[in-house]
Short mmCIF file of C-alpha atoms and ligand atoms in Angstrom, two decimals:
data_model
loop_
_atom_site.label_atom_id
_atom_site.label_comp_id
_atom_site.label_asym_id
_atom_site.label_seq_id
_atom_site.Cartn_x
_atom_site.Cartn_y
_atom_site.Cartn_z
CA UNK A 5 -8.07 20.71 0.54
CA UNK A 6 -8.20 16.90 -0.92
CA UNK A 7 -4.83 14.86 -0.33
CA UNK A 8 -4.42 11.78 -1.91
CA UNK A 9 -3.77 10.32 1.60
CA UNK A 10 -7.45 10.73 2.43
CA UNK A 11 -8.97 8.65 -0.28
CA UNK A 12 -10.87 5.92 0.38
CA UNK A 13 -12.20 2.90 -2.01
CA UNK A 14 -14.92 0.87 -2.56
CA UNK A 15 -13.94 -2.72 -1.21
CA UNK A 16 -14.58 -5.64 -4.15
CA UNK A 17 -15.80 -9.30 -4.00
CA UNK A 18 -13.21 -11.67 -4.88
CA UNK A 19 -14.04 -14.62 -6.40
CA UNK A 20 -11.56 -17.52 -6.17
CA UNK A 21 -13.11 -20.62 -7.69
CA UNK A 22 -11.45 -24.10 -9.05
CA UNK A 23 -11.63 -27.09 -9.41
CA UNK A 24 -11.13 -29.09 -6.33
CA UNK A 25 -7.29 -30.39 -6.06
CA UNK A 26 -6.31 -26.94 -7.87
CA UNK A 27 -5.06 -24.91 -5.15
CA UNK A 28 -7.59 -22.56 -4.28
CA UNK A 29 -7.78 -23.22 -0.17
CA UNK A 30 -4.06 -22.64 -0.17
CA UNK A 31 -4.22 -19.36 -2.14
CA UNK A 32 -7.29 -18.49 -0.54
CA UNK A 33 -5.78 -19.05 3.08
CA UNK A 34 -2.21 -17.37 1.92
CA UNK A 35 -3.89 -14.04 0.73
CA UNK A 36 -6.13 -13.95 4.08
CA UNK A 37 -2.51 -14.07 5.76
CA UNK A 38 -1.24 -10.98 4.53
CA UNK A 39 -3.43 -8.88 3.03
CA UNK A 40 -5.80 -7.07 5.88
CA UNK A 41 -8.45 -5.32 4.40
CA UNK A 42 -9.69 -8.93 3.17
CA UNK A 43 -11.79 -11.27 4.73
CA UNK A 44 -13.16 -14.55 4.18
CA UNK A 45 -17.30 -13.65 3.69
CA UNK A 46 -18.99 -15.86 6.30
CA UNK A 47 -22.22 -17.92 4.50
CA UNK A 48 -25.21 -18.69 6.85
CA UNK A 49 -26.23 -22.92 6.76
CA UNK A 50 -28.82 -24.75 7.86
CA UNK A 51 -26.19 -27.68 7.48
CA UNK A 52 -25.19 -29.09 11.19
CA UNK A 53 -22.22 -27.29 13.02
CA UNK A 54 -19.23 -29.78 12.73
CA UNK A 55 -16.84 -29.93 15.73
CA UNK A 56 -14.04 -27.23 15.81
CA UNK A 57 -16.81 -24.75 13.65
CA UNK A 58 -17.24 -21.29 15.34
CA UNK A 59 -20.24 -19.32 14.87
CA UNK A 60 -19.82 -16.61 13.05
CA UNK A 61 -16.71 -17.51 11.68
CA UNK A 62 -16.87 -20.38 9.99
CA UNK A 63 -20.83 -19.96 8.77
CA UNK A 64 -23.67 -18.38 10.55
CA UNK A 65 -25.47 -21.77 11.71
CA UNK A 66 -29.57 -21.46 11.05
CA UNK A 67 -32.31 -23.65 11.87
CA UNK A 68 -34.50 -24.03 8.27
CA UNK A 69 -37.18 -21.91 9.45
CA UNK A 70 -34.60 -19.17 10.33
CA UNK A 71 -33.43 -19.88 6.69
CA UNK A 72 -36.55 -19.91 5.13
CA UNK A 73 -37.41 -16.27 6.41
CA UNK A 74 -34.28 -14.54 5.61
CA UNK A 75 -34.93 -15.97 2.16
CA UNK A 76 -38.49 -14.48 2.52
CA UNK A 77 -36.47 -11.21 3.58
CA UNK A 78 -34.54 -10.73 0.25
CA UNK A 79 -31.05 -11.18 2.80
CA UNK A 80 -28.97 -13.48 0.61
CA UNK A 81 -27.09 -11.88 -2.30
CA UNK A 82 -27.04 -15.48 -3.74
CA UNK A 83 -28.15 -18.92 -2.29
CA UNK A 84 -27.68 -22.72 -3.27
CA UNK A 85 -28.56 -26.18 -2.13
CA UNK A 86 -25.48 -27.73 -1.65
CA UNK A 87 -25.64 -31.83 -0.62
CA UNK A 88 -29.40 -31.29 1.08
CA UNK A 89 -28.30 -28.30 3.05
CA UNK A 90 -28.59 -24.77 2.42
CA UNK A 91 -26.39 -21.80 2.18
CA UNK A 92 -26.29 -18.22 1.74
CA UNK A 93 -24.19 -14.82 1.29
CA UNK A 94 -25.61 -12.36 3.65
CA UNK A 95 -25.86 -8.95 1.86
CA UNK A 96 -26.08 -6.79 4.60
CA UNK A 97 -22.67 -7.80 5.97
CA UNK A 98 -20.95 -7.53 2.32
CA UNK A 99 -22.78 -4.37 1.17
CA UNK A 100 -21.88 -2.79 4.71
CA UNK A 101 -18.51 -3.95 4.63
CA UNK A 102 -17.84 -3.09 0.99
CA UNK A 103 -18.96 0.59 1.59
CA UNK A 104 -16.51 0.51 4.04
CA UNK A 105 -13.51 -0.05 1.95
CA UNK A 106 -13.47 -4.05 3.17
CA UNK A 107 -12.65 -6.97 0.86
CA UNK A 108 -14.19 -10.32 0.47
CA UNK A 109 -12.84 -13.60 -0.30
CA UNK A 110 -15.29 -16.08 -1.61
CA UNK A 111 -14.78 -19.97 -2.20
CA UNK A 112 -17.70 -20.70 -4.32
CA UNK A 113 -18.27 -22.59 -7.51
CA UNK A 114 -19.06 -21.60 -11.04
CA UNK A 115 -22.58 -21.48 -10.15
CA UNK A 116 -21.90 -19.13 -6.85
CA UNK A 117 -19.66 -16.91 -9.45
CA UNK A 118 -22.27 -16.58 -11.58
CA UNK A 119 -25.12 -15.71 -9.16
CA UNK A 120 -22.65 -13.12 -7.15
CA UNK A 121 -21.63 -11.37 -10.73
CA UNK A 122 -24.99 -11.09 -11.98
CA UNK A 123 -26.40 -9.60 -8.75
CA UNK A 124 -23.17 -7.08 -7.86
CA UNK A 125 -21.49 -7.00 -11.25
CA UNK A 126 -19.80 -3.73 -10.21
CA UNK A 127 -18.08 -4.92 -7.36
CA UNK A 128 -17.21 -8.46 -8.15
CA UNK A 129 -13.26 -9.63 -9.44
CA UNK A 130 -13.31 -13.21 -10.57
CA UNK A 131 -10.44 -15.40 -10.52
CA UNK A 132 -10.43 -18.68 -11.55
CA UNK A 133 -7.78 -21.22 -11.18
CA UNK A 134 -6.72 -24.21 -13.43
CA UNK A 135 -4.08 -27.10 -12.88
CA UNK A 136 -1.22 -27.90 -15.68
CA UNK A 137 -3.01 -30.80 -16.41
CA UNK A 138 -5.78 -33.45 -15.86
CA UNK A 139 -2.40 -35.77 -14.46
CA UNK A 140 -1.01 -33.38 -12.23
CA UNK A 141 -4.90 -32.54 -10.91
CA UNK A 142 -5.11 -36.39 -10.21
CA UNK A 143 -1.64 -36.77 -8.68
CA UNK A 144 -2.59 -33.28 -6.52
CA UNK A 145 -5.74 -35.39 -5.48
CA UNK A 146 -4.05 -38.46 -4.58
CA UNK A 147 -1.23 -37.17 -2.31
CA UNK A 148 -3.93 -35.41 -0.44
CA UNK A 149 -4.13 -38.97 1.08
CA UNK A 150 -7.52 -38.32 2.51
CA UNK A 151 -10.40 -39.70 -0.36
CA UNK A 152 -11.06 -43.42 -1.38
CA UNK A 153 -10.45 -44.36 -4.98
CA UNK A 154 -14.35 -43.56 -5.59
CA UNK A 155 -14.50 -39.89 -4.19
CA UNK A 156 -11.31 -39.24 -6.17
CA UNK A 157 -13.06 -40.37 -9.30
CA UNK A 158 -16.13 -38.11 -8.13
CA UNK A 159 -13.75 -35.31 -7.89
CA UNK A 160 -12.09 -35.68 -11.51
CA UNK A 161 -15.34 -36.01 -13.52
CA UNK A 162 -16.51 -32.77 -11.37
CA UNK A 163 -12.78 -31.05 -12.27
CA UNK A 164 -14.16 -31.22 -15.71
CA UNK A 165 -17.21 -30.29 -15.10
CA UNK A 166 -16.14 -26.78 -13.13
CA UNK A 167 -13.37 -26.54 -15.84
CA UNK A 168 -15.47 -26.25 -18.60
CA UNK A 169 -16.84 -23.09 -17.22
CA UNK A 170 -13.55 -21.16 -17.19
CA UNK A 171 -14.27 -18.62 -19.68
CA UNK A 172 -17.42 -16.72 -17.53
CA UNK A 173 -14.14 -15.32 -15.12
CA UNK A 174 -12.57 -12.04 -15.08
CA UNK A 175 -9.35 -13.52 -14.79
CA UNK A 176 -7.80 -17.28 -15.32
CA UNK A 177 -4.44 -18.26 -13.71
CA UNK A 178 -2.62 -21.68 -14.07
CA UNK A 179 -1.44 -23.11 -11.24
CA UNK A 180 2.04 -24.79 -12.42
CA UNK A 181 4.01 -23.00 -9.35
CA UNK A 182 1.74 -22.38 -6.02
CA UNK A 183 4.09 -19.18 -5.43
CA UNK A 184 4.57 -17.85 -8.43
CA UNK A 185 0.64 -18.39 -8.59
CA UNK A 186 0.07 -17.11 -5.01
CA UNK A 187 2.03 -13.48 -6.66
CA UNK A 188 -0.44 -13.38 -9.36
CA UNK A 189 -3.57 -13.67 -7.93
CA UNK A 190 -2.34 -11.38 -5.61
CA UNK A 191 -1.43 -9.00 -8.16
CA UNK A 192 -4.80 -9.22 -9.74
CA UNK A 193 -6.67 -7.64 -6.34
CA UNK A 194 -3.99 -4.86 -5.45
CA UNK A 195 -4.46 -3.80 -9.58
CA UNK A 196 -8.16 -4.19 -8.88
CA UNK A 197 -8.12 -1.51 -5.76
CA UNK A 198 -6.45 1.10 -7.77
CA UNK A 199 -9.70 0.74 -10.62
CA UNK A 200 -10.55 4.48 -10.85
CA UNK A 201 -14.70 3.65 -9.95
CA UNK A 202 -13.53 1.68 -6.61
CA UNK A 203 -11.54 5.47 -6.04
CA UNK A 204 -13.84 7.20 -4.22
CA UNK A 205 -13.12 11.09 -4.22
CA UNK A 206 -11.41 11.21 -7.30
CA UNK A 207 -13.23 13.76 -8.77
CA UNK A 208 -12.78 15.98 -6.31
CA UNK A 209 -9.11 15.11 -6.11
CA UNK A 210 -8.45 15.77 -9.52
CA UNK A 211 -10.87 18.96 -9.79
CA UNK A 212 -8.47 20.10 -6.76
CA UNK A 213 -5.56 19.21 -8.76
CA UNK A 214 -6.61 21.10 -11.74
CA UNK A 215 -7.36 24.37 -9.88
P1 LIG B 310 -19.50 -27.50 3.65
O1 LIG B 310 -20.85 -27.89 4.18
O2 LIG B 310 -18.62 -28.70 3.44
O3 LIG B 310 -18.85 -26.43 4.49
O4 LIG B 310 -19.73 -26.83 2.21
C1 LIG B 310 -20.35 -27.57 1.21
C2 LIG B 310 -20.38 -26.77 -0.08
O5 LIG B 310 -21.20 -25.61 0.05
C3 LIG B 310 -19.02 -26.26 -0.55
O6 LIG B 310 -18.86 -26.62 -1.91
C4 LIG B 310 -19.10 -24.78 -0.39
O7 LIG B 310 -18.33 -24.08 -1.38
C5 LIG B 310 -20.59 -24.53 -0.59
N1 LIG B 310 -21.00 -23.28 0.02
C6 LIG B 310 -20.71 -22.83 1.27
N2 LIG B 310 -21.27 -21.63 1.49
C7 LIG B 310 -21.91 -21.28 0.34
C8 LIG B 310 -22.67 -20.11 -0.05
O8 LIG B 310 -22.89 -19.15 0.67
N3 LIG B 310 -23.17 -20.15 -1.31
C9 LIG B 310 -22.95 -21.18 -2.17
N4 LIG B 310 -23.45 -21.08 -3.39
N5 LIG B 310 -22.24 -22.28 -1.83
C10 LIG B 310 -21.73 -22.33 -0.60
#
């Protein structure tokens, strides 16, 4: 007989995306923290492994021939050029883990967002994130204490940029408060597991219900 104790779900692709200063590492490395059927999806590059990068963890590190034939393959669910380098979402990895009942996290842009919806619309949950204000993004920047006065400038006429693309997102949070942010976003994927198509069994459960 079906017990609601043996149903399992479809995992989902969550998107966290934002423009840079906004907070989304820190949510993004919070929810990984606690919450363990998610994982950070792993991109393969044919950009050079930095020091302190693990294989597998960090990306999947590909010479561009090795790139060029999973392309060839169909085995990126999206793909980008990204400062002369390129990079990749394995399917197979997502579409196996996802089947599974596994989560993804993905960092990508508005562009990434839109190639991953359009491709697994089903099983994506967007999220994007926006600062209280153009000052407080710019203040957020500058504390960092890491980027010359000409990066930061970069990185505020891109903020605008990536802002102006808020309204393609499932969901849009402001980040005035990182916790009370943090609680939110976090709120958005445990109401997204309990979406009756991610339910797998349901019918059955409820047709055992009804008997
Ligand atoms: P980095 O080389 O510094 O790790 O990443 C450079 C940029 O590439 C970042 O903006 C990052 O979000 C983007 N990126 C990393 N992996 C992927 C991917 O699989 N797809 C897309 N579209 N962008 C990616």
């Amino acid at each position: 007989m079906a017990d609601s104790q043996d149903l399992t779900r479809r995992g989902l692709m969550f998107i966290l995306s934002s423009p840079s200063g906004a907070g989304k590492t820190t949510i993004a490395r919070k929810l990984l923290a606690v919450e363990d059927e998610l994982s950070m999806s792993v991109s393969v590059t044919t950009r050079p492994q930095r020091e302190g990068e693990v294989e597998g963890r960090d990306y999947f590190f590909k010479t561009p021939d090795e790139y060029a034939a999973l392309v060839a393959e169909d085995a990126f669910l999206e793909w980008a050029e990204v400062f002369g380098n390129s990079y990749g979402t394995p399917r197979a990895e997502i579409m196996d883990g996802l089947a599974l009942g596994q989560d993804f996290l993905f960092d990508v842009d508005w562009q990434g967002a839109q190639q991953l919806s359009q491709r697994a619309r089903a099983d994506v949950v967007s999220v994007f994130l926006l600062p209280p204000s153009m000052e407080e993004l710019e203040h957020r920047l500058r504390s960092r204490g890491t980027d010359d006065e000409a990066v930061i400038q970069g990185r505020m006429a891109r903020a605008s940029d990536e802002i102006s693309h808020w309204d393609a997102y499932d969901y849009v949070v402001i980040n005035r408060d990182l916790e009370e942010c943090f609680d939110k976003v976090r709120t958005i994927l445990h109401a997204e597991r309990l979406k009756r198509e991610r339910q797998r069994g349901l019918i059955d459960f409820a047709r055992e219900l009804m008997r």
